[in-house]
mmCIF file of C-alpha atoms in Angstrom:
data_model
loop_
_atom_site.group_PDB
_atom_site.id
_atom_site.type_symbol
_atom_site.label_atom_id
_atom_site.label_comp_id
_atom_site.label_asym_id
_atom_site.label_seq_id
_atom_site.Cartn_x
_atom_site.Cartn_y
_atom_site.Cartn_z
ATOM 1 C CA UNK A 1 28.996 11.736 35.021
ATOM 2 C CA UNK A 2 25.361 12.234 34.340
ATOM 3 C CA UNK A 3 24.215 10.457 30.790
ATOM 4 C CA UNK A 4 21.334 13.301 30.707
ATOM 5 C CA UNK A 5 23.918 16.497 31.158
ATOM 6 C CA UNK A 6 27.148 15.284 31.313
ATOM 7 C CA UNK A 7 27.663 17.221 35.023
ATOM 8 C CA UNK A 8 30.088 15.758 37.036
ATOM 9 C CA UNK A 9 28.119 13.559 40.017
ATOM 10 C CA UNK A 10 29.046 11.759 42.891
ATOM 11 C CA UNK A 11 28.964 7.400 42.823
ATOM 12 C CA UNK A 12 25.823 8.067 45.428
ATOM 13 C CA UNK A 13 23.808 9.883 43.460
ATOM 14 C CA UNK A 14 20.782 8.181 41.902
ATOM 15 C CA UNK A 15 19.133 11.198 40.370
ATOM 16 C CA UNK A 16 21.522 13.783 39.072
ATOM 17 C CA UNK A 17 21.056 16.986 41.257
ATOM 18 C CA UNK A 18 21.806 19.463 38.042
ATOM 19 C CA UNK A 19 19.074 18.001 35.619
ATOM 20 C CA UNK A 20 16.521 15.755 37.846
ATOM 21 C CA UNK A 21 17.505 12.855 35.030
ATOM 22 C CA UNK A 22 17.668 9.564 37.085
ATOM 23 C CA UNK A 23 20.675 7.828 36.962
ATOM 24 C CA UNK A 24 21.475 4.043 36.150
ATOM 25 C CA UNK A 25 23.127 1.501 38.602
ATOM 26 C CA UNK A 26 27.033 1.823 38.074
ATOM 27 C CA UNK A 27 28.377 -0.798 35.470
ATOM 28 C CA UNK A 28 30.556 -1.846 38.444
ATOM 29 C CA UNK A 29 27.391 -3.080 40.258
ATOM 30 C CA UNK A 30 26.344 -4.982 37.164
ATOM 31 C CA UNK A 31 29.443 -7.184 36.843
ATOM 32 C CA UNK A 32 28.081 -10.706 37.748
ATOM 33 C CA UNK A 33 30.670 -12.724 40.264
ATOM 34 C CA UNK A 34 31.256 -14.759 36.785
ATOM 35 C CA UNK A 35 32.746 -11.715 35.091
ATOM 36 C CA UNK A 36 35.159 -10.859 38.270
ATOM 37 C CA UNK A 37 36.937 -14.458 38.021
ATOM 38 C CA UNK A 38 37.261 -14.995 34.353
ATOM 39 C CA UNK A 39 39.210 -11.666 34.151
ATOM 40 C CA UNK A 40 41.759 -13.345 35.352
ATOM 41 C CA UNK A 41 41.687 -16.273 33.245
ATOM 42 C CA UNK A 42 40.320 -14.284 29.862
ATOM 43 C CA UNK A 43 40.826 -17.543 27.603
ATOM 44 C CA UNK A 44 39.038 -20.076 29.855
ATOM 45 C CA UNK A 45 35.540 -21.052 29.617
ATOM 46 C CA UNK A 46 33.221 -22.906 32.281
ATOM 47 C CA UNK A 47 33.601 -26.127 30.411
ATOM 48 C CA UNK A 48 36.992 -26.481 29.573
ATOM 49 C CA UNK A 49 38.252 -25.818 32.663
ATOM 50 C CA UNK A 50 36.263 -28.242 34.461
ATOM 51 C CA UNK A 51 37.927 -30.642 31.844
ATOM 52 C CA UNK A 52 40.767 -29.438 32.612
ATOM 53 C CA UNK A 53 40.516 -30.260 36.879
ATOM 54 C CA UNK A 54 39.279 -33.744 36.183
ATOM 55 C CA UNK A 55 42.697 -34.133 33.763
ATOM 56 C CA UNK A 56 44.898 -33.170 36.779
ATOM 57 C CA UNK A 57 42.696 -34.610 39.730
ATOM 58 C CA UNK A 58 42.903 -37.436 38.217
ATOM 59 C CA UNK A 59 46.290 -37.218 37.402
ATOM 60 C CA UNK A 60 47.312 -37.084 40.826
ATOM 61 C CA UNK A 61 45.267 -39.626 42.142
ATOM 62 C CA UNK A 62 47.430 -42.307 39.957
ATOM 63 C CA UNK A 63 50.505 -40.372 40.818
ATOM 64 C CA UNK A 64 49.627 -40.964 44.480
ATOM 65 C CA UNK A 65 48.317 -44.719 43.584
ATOM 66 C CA UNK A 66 51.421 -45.340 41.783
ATOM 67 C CA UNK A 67 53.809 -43.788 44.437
ATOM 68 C CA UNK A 68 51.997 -45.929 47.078
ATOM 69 C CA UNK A 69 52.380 -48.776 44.804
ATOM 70 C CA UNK A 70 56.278 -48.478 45.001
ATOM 71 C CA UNK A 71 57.117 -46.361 41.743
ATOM 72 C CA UNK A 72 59.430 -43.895 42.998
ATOM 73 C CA UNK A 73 58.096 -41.189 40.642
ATOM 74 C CA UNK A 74 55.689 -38.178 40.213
ATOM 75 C CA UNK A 75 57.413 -37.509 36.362
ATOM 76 C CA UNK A 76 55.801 -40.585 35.320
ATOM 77 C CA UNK A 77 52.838 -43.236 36.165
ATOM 78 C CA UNK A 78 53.515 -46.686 35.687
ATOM 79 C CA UNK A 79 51.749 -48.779 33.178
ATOM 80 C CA UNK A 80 49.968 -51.016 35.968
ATOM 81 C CA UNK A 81 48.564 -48.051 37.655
ATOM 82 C CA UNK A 82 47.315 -46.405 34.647
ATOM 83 C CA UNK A 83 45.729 -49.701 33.633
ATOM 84 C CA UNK A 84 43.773 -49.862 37.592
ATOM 85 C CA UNK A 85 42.606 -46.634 36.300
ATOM 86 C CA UNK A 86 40.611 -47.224 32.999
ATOM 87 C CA UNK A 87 43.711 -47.170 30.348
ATOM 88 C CA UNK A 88 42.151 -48.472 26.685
ATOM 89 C CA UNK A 89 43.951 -52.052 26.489
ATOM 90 C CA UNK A 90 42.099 -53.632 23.868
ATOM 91 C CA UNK A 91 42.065 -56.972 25.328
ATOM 92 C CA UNK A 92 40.121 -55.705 28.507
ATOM 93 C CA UNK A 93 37.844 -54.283 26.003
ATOM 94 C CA UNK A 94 37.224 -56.966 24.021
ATOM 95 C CA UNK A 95 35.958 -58.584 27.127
ATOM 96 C CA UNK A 96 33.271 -55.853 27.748
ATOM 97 C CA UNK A 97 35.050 -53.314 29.433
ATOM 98 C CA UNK A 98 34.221 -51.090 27.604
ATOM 99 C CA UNK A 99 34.292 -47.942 29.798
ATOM 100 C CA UNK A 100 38.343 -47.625 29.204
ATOM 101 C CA UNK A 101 37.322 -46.268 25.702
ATOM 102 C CA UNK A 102 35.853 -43.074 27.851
ATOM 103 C CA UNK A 103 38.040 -43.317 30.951
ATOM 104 C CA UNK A 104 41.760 -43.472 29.151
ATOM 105 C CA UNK A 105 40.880 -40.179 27.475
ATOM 106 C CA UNK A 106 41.026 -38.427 31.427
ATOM 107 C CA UNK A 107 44.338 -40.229 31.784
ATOM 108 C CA UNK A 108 47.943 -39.718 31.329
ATOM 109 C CA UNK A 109 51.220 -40.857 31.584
ATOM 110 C CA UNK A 110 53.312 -37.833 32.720
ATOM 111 C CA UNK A 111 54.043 -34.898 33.666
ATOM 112 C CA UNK A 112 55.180 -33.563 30.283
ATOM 113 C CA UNK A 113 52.296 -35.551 28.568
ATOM 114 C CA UNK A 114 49.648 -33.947 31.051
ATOM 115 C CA UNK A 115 51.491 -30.625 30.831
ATOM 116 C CA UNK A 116 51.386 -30.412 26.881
ATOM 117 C CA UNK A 117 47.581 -31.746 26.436
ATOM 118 C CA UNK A 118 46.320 -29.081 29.180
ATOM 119 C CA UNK A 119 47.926 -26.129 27.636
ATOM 120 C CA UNK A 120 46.354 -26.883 24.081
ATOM 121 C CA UNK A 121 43.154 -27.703 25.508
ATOM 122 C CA UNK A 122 43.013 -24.147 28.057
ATOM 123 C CA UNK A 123 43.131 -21.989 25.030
ATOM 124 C CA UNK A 124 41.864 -24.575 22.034
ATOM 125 C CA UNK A 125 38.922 -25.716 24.620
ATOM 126 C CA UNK A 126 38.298 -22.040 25.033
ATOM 127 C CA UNK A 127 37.979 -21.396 21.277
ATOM 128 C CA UNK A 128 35.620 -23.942 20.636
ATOM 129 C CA UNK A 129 33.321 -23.113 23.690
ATOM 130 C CA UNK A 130 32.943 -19.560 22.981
ATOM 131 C CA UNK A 131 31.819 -20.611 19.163
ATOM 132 C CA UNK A 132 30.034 -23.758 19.669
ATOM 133 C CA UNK A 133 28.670 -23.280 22.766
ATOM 134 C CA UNK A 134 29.339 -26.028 25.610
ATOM 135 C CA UNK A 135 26.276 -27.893 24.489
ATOM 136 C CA UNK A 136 27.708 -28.670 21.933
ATOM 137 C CA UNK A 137 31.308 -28.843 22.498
ATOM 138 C CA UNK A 138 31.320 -31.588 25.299
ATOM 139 C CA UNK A 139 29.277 -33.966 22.770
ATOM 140 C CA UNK A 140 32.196 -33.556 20.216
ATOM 141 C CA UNK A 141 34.749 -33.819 22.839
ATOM 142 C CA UNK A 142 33.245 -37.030 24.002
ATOM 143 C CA UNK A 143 32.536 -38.411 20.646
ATOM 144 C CA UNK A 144 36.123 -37.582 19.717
ATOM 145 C CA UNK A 145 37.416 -39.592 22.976
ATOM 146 C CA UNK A 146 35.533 -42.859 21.876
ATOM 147 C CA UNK A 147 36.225 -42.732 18.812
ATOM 148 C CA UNK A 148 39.887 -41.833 18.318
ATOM 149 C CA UNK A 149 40.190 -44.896 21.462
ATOM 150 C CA UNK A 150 37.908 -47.155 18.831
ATOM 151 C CA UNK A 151 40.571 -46.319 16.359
ATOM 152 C CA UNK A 152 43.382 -47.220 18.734
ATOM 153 C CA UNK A 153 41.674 -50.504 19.998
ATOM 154 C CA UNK A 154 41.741 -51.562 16.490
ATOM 155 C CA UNK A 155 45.098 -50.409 15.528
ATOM 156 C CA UNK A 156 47.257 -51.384 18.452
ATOM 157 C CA UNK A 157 47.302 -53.637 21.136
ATOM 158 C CA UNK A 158 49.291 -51.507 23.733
ATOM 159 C CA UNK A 159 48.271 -49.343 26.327
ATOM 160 C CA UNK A 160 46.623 -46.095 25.846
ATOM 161 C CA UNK A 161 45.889 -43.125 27.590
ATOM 162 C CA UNK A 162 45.345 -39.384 26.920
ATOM 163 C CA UNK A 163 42.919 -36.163 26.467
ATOM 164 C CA UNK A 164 44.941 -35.840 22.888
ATOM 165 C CA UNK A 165 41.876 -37.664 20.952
ATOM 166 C CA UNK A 166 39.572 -35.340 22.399
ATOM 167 C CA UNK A 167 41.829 -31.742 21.761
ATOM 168 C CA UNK A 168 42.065 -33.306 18.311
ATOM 169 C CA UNK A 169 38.546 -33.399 17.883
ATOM 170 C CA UNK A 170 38.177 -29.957 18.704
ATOM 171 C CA UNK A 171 40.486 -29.310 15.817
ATOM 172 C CA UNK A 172 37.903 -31.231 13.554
ATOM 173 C CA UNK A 173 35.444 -29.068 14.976
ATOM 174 C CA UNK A 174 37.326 -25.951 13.755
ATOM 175 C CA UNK A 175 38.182 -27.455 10.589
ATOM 176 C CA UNK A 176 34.790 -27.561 10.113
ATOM 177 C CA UNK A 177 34.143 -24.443 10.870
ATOM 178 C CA UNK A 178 36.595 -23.301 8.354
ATOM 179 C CA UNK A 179 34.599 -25.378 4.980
ATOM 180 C CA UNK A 180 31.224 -24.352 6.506
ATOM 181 C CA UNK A 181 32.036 -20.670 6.540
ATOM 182 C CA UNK A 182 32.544 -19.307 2.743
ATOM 183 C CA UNK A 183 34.392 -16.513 3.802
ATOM 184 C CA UNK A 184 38.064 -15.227 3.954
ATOM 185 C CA UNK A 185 37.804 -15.419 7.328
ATOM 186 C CA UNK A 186 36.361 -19.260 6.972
ATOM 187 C CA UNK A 187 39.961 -19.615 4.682
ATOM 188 C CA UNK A 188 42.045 -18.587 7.238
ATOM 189 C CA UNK A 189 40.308 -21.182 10.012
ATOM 190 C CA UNK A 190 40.801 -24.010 8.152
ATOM 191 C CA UNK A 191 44.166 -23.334 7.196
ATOM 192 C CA UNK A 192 45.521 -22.373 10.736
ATOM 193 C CA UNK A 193 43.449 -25.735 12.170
ATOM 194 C CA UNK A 194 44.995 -27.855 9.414
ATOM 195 C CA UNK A 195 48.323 -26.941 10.517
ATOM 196 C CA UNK A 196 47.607 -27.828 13.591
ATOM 197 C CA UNK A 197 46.080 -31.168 12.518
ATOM 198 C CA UNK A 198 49.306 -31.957 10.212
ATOM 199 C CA UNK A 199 51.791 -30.992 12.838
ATOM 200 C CA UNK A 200 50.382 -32.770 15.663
ATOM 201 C CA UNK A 201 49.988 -36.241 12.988
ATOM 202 C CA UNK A 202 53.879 -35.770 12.391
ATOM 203 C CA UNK A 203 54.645 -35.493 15.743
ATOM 204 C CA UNK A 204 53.512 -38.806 16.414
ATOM 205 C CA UNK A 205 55.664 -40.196 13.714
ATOM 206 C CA UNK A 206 58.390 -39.451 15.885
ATOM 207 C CA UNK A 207 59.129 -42.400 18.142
ATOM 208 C CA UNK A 208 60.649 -39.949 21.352
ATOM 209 C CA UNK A 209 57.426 -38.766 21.571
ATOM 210 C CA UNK A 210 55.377 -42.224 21.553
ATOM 211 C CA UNK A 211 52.031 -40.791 20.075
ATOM 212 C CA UNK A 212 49.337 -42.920 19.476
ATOM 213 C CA UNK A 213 48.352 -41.490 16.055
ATOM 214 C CA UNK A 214 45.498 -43.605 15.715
ATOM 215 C CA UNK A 215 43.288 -42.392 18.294
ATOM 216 C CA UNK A 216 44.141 -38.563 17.514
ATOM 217 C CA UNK A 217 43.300 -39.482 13.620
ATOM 218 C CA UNK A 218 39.795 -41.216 14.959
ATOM 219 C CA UNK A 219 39.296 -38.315 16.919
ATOM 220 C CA UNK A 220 40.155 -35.790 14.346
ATOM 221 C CA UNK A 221 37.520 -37.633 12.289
ATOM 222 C CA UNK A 222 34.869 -38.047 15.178
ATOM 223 C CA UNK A 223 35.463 -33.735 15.731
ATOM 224 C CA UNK A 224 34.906 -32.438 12.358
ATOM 225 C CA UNK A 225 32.046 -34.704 11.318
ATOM 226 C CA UNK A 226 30.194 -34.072 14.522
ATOM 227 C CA UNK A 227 30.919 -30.507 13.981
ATOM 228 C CA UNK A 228 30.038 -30.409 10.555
ATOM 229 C CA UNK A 229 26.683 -32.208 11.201
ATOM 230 C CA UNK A 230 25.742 -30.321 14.199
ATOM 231 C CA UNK A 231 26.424 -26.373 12.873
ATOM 232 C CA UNK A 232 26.222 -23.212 14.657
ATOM 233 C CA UNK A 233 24.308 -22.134 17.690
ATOM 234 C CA UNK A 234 20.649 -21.122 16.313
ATOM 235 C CA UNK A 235 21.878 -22.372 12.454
ATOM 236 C CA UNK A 236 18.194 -23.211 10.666
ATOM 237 C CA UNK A 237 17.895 -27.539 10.336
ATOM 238 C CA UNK A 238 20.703 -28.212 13.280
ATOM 239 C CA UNK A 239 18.755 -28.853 15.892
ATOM 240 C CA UNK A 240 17.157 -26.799 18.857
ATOM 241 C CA UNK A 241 18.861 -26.041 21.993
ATOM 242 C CA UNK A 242 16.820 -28.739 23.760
ATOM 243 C CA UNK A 243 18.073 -31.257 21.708
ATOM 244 C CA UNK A 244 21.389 -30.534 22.137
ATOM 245 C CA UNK A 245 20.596 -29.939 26.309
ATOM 246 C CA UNK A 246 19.647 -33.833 26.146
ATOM 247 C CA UNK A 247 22.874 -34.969 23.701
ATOM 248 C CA UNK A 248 24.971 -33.180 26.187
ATOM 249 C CA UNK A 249 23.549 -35.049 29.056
ATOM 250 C CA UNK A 250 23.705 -38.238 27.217
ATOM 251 C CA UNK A 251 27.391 -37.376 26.776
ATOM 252 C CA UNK A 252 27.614 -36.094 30.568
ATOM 253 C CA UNK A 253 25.929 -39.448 31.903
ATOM 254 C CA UNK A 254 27.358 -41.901 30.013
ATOM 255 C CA UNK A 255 30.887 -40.549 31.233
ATOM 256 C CA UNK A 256 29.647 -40.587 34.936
ATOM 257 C CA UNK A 257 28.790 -44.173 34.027
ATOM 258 C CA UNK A 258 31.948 -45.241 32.650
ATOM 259 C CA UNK A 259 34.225 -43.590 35.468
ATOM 260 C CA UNK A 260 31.533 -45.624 38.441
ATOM 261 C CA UNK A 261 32.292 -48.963 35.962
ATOM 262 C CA UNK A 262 35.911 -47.783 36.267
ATOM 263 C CA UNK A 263 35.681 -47.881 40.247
ATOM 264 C CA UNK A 264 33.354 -50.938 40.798
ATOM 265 C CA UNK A 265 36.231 -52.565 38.814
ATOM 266 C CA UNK A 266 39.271 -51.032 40.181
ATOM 267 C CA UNK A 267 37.323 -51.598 43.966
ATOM 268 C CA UNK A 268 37.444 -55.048 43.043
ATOM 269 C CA UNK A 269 40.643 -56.024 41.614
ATOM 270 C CA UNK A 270 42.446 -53.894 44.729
ATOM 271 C CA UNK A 271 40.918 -56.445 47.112
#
């Protein structure tokens, strides 16, 4: 249909034959390749679902380890395995290997556990993306991993594993959101993400489940006060895009970092 006269064209035309009004690309030829794939995964952003594949790669790379190993299960990895691969053990650690406090967060011990933590993080993830930004949301998901493994160093001395300190941070970070905005809207945030907090925290009270509640309280903490401190996209006194272009690649390096550590190590100890 011609915007000029509303007559009834053909896709071909670029300049409508009634009216001599020339007529606009179709919005079908705008659609960037971007637009075409996320329609079929509406909730998922760039950023959370490349979390998402290093969660699972990895996750079958110490399923095959451990197989090879002789553990005759996919359902579960075994404790040595996950340890090869950069589980927090605080007395590895304490003797400067300190990496595990980024690798155990890409870990996990199960198909359940692995199962769980990727659905809340595919549409929580998502949520937090689209708001903060990824910019911003990879530094909070990667302070929220060391810290809420910081936590867990301190509090226990068993192993440790999980993207749960990080998804918890990301419910800091909408917590936040919640007592930043003054609005009913703000209200209803916060109260939804508190829920979330308080139901996840009693969760891990239950011994079936074996939740480390330390690292998802450290990482609750490390989310909201990163979130709080760091604002909106464009928010006056919170920093310019630049800056947080370099915190993210701080974030994005150190991570590379910890998971070559991880190797060198693993390369090592496998001889």
């Amino acid at each position: 249909m011609c915007p000029h006269c509303r007559a009834f064209i053909t896709s071909a035309d670029r300049v409508c034959p009634y009216c001599d009004a020339e007529v606009g690309p179709r919005a079908i030829d705008l659609r960037r390749a971007g637009d075409v794939v996320s329609g079929f995964m509406p909730h998922a952003r760039f950023t959370t679902s490349l979390i998402l594949l290093i969660n699972v790669g990895l996750y079958l790379a110490t399923a095959v380890y451990s197989l090879k190993s002789g553990h005759d299960s996919v359902m579960d990895i075994d404790g040595r395995t996950l340890f090869q691969f950069g589980a927090k053990y605080p007395q590895a650690i304490f003797l400067g290997q300190w990496w595990r406090l980024i690798t155990a967060g890409f870990l996990h011990g199960g198909l359940f556990h692995i199962g769980m933590n990727m659905w809340v993080l595919y549409d929580l993830g998502a949520q937090v993306e689209e708001i903060y930004g990824s910019k911003r949301m990879i530094v909070f998901y990667f302070v929220s991993t060391v810290l809420g493994f910081i936590a867990s160093t301190f509090w226990s001395n068993s192993l440790s594993i999980g993207a749960s300190a990080g998804i918890f941070g990301l419910i800091g970070a909408m917590i936040a959101l919640g007592i930043r905005s003054k609005t009913s809207t703000g209200s209803m945030i916060r109260g939804v993400y508190i829920r979330w907090a308080v139901y996840g925290l009693l969760m891990g009270l239950l011994p079936f489940f074996q939740v480390d509640n330390a690292a998802h309280i450290g990482g609750l903490a490390g989310g909201f006060v990163a979130a709080y401190l760091a604002g909106m996209r464009g928010e006056p006194g919170k920093g310019s895009e630049a800056f947080w272009s370099v915190a993210m690649g701080l974030c994005v390096a150190i991570t590379a970092f910890a998971f070559v550590q991880m190797f060198i190590w693993f390369t090592l100890t496998a001889q």
